[in-house]
Amino acid sequence: MRTPRRTLLLGAGGMGMFPLALYLRGAGVRVEAYDDTLGEPMRSKLESVGAHVLDEPCPIKKPDCIVRSSAVPPDGDMIRGLSALGVPIYRRGDFVAELISRKRLIAVVGSHGKSSVTGKLIWALKQIGFPFSYMVGASFRSAAEPSGSFVKSPWVVMEIDESDGTIEGFRPWITLALNCDWDHVDRYEDHDGLVRAFSDLFSRTSKRVILEKSLSVKGSLCLKKYCEVSFFRGTKTPADFNEANHRAVEAVGEAMGLSFDEVDFSLFPGMERRQEVLFEDESRAIVEDYAHHPTEIAAFLEMRRKVFPERAMKVVFQPHRFSRTRALAPAFAEELSRADELMLMPTYGAFEPYEAGGAVENLLGSLPPRLRESTGVFEDFHSLSQAIGMRSQAGAPDQVLFVGAGNLTKWAHAFASLHCADGTEADAFGHYARPRLSESTVFLENHPIGSMTTMGVGGSAKWYAEPVNKEELKTLVDACQLFGLPRSMIGRGSNLIVPDHGYRGLIIRLRGAFWDSIEPRTEDTLIVGSGAKLNDICKFACKRGMVGFEFLEGIPGTLGGALRMNAGAMGWEIFDLVEWVSFLMPDGRIMEIPGCELEVGYRFCREAYDGIALRAKLRAQGLGTHTEIRKVIDEMFRKRSKSQPRQASSGCVFRNPPEVSAGWLIDQAGLKGEHVGGAVVSDLHGNFILNKGGAKASEVIQLIRRVRERVKDSHGLLLEPEVNLLGESWNRYLS
Ligand code: FAD
C-alpha cells in the first residue's frame, strides 16, 4: 500500500487509533478524526499534532481511505453512511499491517504485559538515540512521551493485538512473545486457537523469535526453520512480572545488536493504568491496574501484597467483556479471593452485546464463603466510595486496588480525588475535573457570578466553567454526577437572580465560537448554537430576509436561556421558530428532539429544564425584504423603549396570570417606586424591579415578597415569579 495522503480515522480517541493518528501525522498524512466519545486530553492532543477533529463523522474532503477502530461496528450506520464515498474502509490492524509492510517490524505479542513491555522498549531505544517509529496501545505516564511517532527509519516497534484477527497481516522482523494464555474467547475457541495465531506469526517472522522460556514447551508453537530463536526467563512467581518484562526488553536489544547497559531504567515513567499509584500516604494507597485476565490479576495482587504485606487489600474489580467473564468466571473468582475485601462493578461490555452469563454476578458463586457474603456489586460511585470508606489516620492502613480494563478508571481517579482534595466532594470535583479539561476551557473556583447577570446582584459560584465544546461540557456534567455536585446553566443572566450566598456547585456558561455560531442551513432555516445572543440571531435573520425573528430584538438573552424560558414578546414565542433542539440529557445522551415533541408551555420547556440545550434549528415564518423586516424591528424597538426601563433588571419578575398582566396589577396596587434598599419597582413598568445601584439579592427578594403580598391583598391574586432564583426554590422565600 502507498501511504495515503488523506485519511479519516473513526474512533480516533481509542488506545489503538490515537497512536496511529500520531504516526500518520508524523508521516505527513492529513488526518481527519472522529470519535463520538472524544474527551480531553485526547481532543487537544489530536489537534496539537494537526489532526482535524470532526464533530460529525463527515469528512471535509474525500479521504483516500477510512480506518475504523474495532469499537466502530462494520455494519453500523456510520460505516453504512461513509461507504457511499467509495473509498476503502480498513480495520485498524489490517491498515497498519499494510502501511508498515516494508518496514523492519519489532512486534511484541502476548496475552499480558504487551503495552508495558513495548513502552519500556520504546523508551529504552529512545534513551540510546536509536531512530525508529512506533505505536503503543497505552499512554506513557509522562506527557513528554507520545504513544505514537514516525521518523524516517526502516524500524518500527509495535505491540500486535491478537484480539480481532488482524494479527494475520503482520510479517515482523523480530517477534517478542511474552506469554500465551487463553483469552479473547469470542475469537479463539480454546487455547490451541491462540497458540496457532502466535505460531503463524512466528512463521512469518524473518529474523528472530524471542520467547519466554516456558512457551517453547507449551502447546505446539511452530517456528520457521531458518528463523533464529532465543529465549528470556519469565516470572518465577506471578509477582515478579516487572523483572521478567525487563529481561524481555533486554532480549530484544540483544537481537537488534544494541545494548541498554547505559540506560537508567529507574527513570522509565511507566504506562498509564499499569500499576499506577493514584494516591499514597501512610494510611492508604490507591492503585489502578489494567489487569483483566485471571493471570494478570494474580500477578498484580501478589505484587501489591509484597509491597505492603501488612496492609488490608481492598480490591475493586470490573470484568471486561461478557464473553471473557462467562468463560473464565471461576478463575477470576479464584484469583480475586486473594483480596481481604472485594467490591465488584458491572461487567464492561466494550462493544459486545449484553450476555447474562457474562454478568459480574456470576463470579459471586465461585468466591470463597468469606468473600461471598461481603462482596457487593456497585452501580454508582457514591455507594462504592461509601463501601470502601475514607481513610482514617487512626485506623489500620490499607491499600485500595482498582483492577480491570473497563470504565472503572473514572471511579479510581474520582476516588483518589476525594483523598487528594480537602475531603469535600466539591473540592474533589475540582481536583478531578481540571486535568480532564483543555486549557481553552475556562474553569474557575469561587467565581463571582452575580455581577454577570443583568440585575447585577448576588455572590459567587464555587465552580464556574465555560466549556470549549460539547465533549468538555459532557466531562463537566459527568464529573458533577460522580461527586453529586449540583450544577446549573447561565446564559446572559437576564432572567436570573443570584442569591447573596452564591451557588455551592458548578455554573456552566456556553460561550465562545463553538456555542455562538449562527449558520444558515437553507434559505429559510438556521442552525444556532445555544450561546448565540438573541439580538445577533435577529440581525442575522434580518440580513438574510428571514421573517419571524423580529421579536427577538430587545430580549437580552441567549438562545439557551430563551429555549429554557420559551422567551417571547409581542405575541411571538421562540418555539414558534423551533424545528428541533439538541439537548445533552441528564443520562449523558445527546438527543435531537423535534419542536412538536417537546413539552413546552408559557415560559417553560421541560426538556431544557432537565437537560442542557446545545443548539437548535430555527425556521423562518417566510421570506421578506431586508427593509420590511427592519421596519418591524424598529417598530418593536419603539414600543419596548416606551414601556420598559433601561436600568439593571431581570426583565419581568412575575408571570402574567391568565387574562391580566402582572405589571398592571402591580401598578393598581400602587407599588411603582416601592423599594427595599437599592431594589426598586420601576416607575415605567410595574413588573420590573430595578437595581438602582448596590442592591443586594436579599433586598430584591424582599421586594418581590412585598409586591406579591400587596397584590394578593389588593386583588386576591397570588403572582408567581417568572424570574429564576439560582439554585433555590422560590417557595423557601415566598411562602
Ligand atoms: P439566563 O437568565 O442566563 O437563564 C435563564 C434560565 O435558563 C436559567 O434557569 C438557566 O439555568 C437556563 N439556561 C440557560 N442556558 C441554558 C441552556 N443552554 N440549556 C438549558 N437551560 C439553560 N423575556 C421574554 O420572554 N420576553 C421579553 O420580552 C423579555 N424582555 C426582557 C427585557 C429585559 C430588559 C431583561 C433584562 C430581560 C427580559 N426578558 C424577556 C427575560 C430574559 O431576557 C429571557 O428570559 C431570556 O430568554 C433569558 O436568556 P438568558 O440567556 O439571559 O438566560
Coordinates of C-alpha atoms in Angstrom, one line a residue, residues 356-601:
A356 CA -26.5 -12.7 31.1
G357 CA -23.8 -15.4 31.5
G358 CA -21.1 -12.8 31.4
A359 CA -22.6 -10.6 34.1
V360 CA -20.3 -9.9 37.0
E361 CA -22.8 -11.5 39.4
N362 CA -21.7 -14.9 38.0
L363 CA -18.4 -14.5 39.9
L364 CA -20.1 -14.4 43.3
G365 CA -21.0 -18.1 43.4
S366 CA -17.3 -19.1 42.9
L367 CA -15.9 -16.9 45.6
P368 CA -14.9 -18.4 49.0
P369 CA -17.6 -18.0 51.7
R370 CA -15.6 -15.3 53.4
L371 CA -16.0 -13.0 50.4
R372 CA -19.2 -14.3 49.0
E373 CA -21.2 -12.8 51.8
S374 CA -19.5 -9.5 52.0
T375 CA -19.0 -8.7 48.3
G376 CA -21.4 -6.4 46.6
V377 CA -21.9 -5.1 43.0
F378 CA -21.8 -1.3 42.9
E379 CA -23.6 0.6 40.2
D380 CA -22.8 4.1 41.3
F381 CA -19.7 5.8 42.5
H382 CA -21.1 7.2 45.7
S383 CA -22.2 3.9 47.1
L384 CA -18.9 2.3 46.1
S385 CA -16.9 5.0 47.8
Q386 CA -19.1 4.7 50.9
A387 CA -18.5 1.0 51.0
I388 CA -14.7 1.3 50.7
G389 CA -14.8 4.1 53.3
M390 CA -12.5 7.1 53.6
R391 CA -9.1 6.5 55.2
S392 CA -8.7 7.0 58.8
Q393 CA -5.4 8.2 60.3
A394 CA -6.1 6.2 63.5
G395 CA -7.3 3.0 61.8
A396 CA -5.2 0.3 60.2
P397 CA -3.6 1.4 56.9
D398 CA -4.9 -0.2 53.8
Q399 CA -4.4 -0.3 50.0
V400 CA -7.3 0.1 47.6
L401 CA -6.7 -1.6 44.3
F402 CA -8.9 -0.8 41.2
V403 CA -8.5 -3.6 38.8
G404 CA -9.9 -4.0 35.3
A405 CA -9.9 -2.7 31.8
G406 CA -13.3 -1.1 31.6
N407 CA -14.5 2.3 32.7
L408 CA -13.5 1.8 36.3
T409 CA -10.6 4.1 35.6
K410 CA -13.0 7.0 36.1
W411 CA -14.1 5.8 39.5
A412 CA -10.5 5.0 40.5
H413 CA -9.5 8.6 39.7
A414 CA -12.6 10.1 41.3
F415 CA -11.9 8.1 44.5
A416 CA -8.3 9.3 44.5
S417 CA -9.5 12.8 44.1
L418 CA -11.6 12.5 47.3
H419 CA -8.3 11.9 49.0
C420 CA -6.2 14.5 47.3
A421 CA -8.7 17.3 48.0
D422 CA -9.5 18.6 51.4
G423 CA -12.2 16.0 51.9
T424 CA -15.2 17.7 50.5
E425 CA -16.9 16.5 47.3
A426 CA -16.9 20.0 45.9
D427 CA -13.1 20.2 46.2
A428 CA -12.7 16.7 44.9
F429 CA -14.7 17.7 41.9
G430 CA -12.2 20.4 41.0
H431 CA -9.3 18.1 41.5
Y432 CA -10.9 15.5 39.2
A433 CA -12.2 17.8 36.5
R434 CA -9.3 20.1 36.0
P435 CA -6.9 17.7 34.3
R436 CA -9.7 16.4 32.1
L437 CA -10.4 19.8 30.6
S438 CA -8.3 21.6 27.9
E439 CA -6.6 24.8 28.6
S440 CA -9.1 26.6 26.4
T441 CA -11.9 25.8 28.8
V442 CA -12.4 28.5 31.4
F443 CA -12.6 26.7 34.8
L444 CA -12.5 28.9 37.9
E445 CA -13.1 28.4 41.6
N446 CA -15.1 30.9 43.7
H447 CA -16.0 33.0 40.7
P448 CA -18.4 36.0 41.1
I449 CA -21.5 35.3 39.0
G450 CA -23.9 37.9 40.4
S451 CA -22.1 40.6 38.5
M452 CA -22.5 38.6 35.3
T453 CA -26.3 38.9 35.4
T454 CA -28.3 41.9 34.1
M455 CA -29.6 42.5 37.6
G456 CA -26.1 42.5 39.0
V457 CA -26.8 41.2 42.4
G458 CA -25.6 38.1 44.3
G459 CA -22.5 36.1 45.1
S460 CA -20.0 33.6 43.7
A461 CA -20.2 30.1 42.3
K462 CA -17.9 27.5 44.0
W463 CA -17.0 26.4 40.4
Y464 CA -17.6 28.2 37.1
A465 CA -16.8 26.8 33.6
E466 CA -17.1 27.8 30.0
P467 CA -16.5 24.5 28.2
V468 CA -14.9 25.0 24.9
N469 CA -17.0 22.3 23.1
K470 CA -19.6 19.6 23.9
E471 CA -17.1 17.0 24.9
E472 CA -15.8 19.3 27.7
L473 CA -19.4 20.0 28.6
K474 CA -20.0 16.3 28.9
T475 CA -16.9 15.9 31.0
L476 CA -18.1 18.6 33.4
V477 CA -21.6 17.2 33.7
D478 CA -20.3 13.7 34.2
A479 CA -17.9 14.9 36.9
C480 CA -20.8 16.7 38.7
Q481 CA -22.8 13.4 38.6
L482 CA -19.8 11.5 40.0
F483 CA -19.4 13.8 43.0
G484 CA -23.1 14.6 43.4
L485 CA -22.3 18.3 42.8
P486 CA -25.3 20.5 41.8
R487 CA -24.9 22.3 38.5
S488 CA -26.8 25.0 36.7
M489 CA -26.6 26.9 33.4
I490 CA -26.3 30.5 32.9
G491 CA -26.9 32.2 29.6
R492 CA -26.7 36.0 29.6
G493 CA -28.2 36.0 33.1
S494 CA -31.1 38.2 32.1
N495 CA -33.7 36.2 33.8
L496 CA -31.7 35.1 36.8
I497 CA -31.2 36.3 40.4
V498 CA -28.2 35.0 42.1
P499 CA -28.6 34.8 45.9
D500 CA -26.1 36.7 48.0
H501 CA -24.5 33.5 49.3
G502 CA -23.9 32.4 45.7
Y503 CA -24.0 28.8 44.4
R504 CA -22.3 25.8 46.0
G505 CA -22.0 23.8 42.8
L506 CA -20.9 24.4 39.2
I507 CA -22.2 27.1 36.9
I508 CA -21.8 26.4 33.2
R509 CA -21.9 29.1 30.5
L510 CA -21.9 28.1 26.9
R511 CA -19.7 30.8 25.4
G512 CA -17.2 31.0 22.6
A513 CA -17.0 30.1 18.9
F514 CA -18.4 26.6 19.3
W515 CA -21.6 27.7 21.0
D516 CA -22.2 31.2 19.5
S517 CA -22.4 30.1 15.9
I518 CA -25.3 31.1 13.7
E519 CA -25.2 29.2 10.4
P520 CA -27.7 29.1 7.5
R521 CA -28.9 25.6 6.6
T522 CA -31.3 26.5 3.8
E523 CA -32.7 29.9 2.7
D524 CA -35.3 29.9 5.5
T525 CA -33.5 27.9 8.3
L526 CA -30.7 28.5 10.6
I527 CA -28.6 26.2 12.9
V528 CA -27.9 28.2 16.0
G529 CA -25.7 27.4 19.0
S530 CA -27.2 27.9 22.5
G531 CA -24.7 30.6 23.3
A532 CA -25.8 32.9 20.5
K533 CA -27.3 36.2 21.5
L534 CA -31.0 36.6 20.6
N535 CA -30.2 40.0 19.2
D536 CA -27.5 38.6 16.9
I537 CA -29.9 35.9 15.6
C538 CA -32.4 38.7 14.9
K539 CA -29.9 40.7 13.0
F540 CA -28.6 37.7 11.1
A541 CA -32.1 36.6 10.0
C542 CA -33.0 40.2 9.0
K543 CA -29.9 40.3 6.7
R544 CA -31.0 37.1 5.0
G545 CA -34.6 38.3 4.6
M546 CA -36.0 35.7 7.1
V547 CA -39.3 36.8 8.6
G548 CA -40.4 35.9 12.2
F549 CA -37.3 36.6 14.2
E550 CA -38.1 40.3 14.7
F551 CA -39.4 39.9 18.3
L552 CA -36.0 38.7 19.5
E553 CA -34.7 42.2 19.2
G554 CA -34.6 43.7 22.7
I555 CA -34.7 40.4 24.6
P556 CA -31.2 40.5 26.1
G557 CA -30.7 36.7 26.4
T558 CA -29.1 33.8 24.7
L559 CA -30.8 31.1 22.7
G560 CA -30.2 28.5 25.5
G561 CA -31.9 30.8 28.1
A562 CA -34.7 31.6 25.6
L563 CA -35.3 27.9 25.0
R564 CA -35.4 27.1 28.7
M565 CA -37.8 30.1 29.3
N566 CA -39.7 29.8 26.0
A567 CA -39.0 33.5 25.7
G568 CA -41.5 35.6 23.8
A569 CA -42.7 39.1 23.1
M570 CA -45.3 40.9 21.0
G571 CA -47.4 37.7 20.6
W572 CA -44.4 35.5 19.5
E573 CA -42.5 32.8 21.3
I574 CA -39.2 31.2 20.5
F575 CA -40.9 27.8 20.0
D576 CA -42.8 29.3 17.0
L577 CA -39.5 29.1 15.2
V578 CA -38.0 25.9 16.5
E579 CA -37.8 22.9 14.2
W580 CA -35.6 20.8 16.6
V581 CA -33.4 21.3 19.6
S582 CA -30.5 19.1 20.5
F583 CA -30.0 18.5 24.2
L584 CA -27.5 16.9 26.5
M585 CA -29.8 14.8 28.6
P586 CA -29.1 14.1 32.3
D587 CA -28.1 10.5 31.4
G588 CA -25.3 11.8 29.1
R589 CA -27.1 11.1 25.8
I590 CA -27.3 13.8 23.2
M591 CA -30.8 13.9 21.7
E592 CA -32.2 15.9 18.8
I593 CA -35.9 16.4 19.6
P594 CA -38.4 17.9 17.1
G595 CA -40.1 21.0 18.4
C596 CA -43.5 19.4 18.1
E597 CA -42.5 16.7 20.5
L598 CA -41.2 19.0 23.2
E599 CA -43.1 19.7 26.4
V600 CA -43.4 23.5 26.0
G601 CA -45.6 26.0 27.9

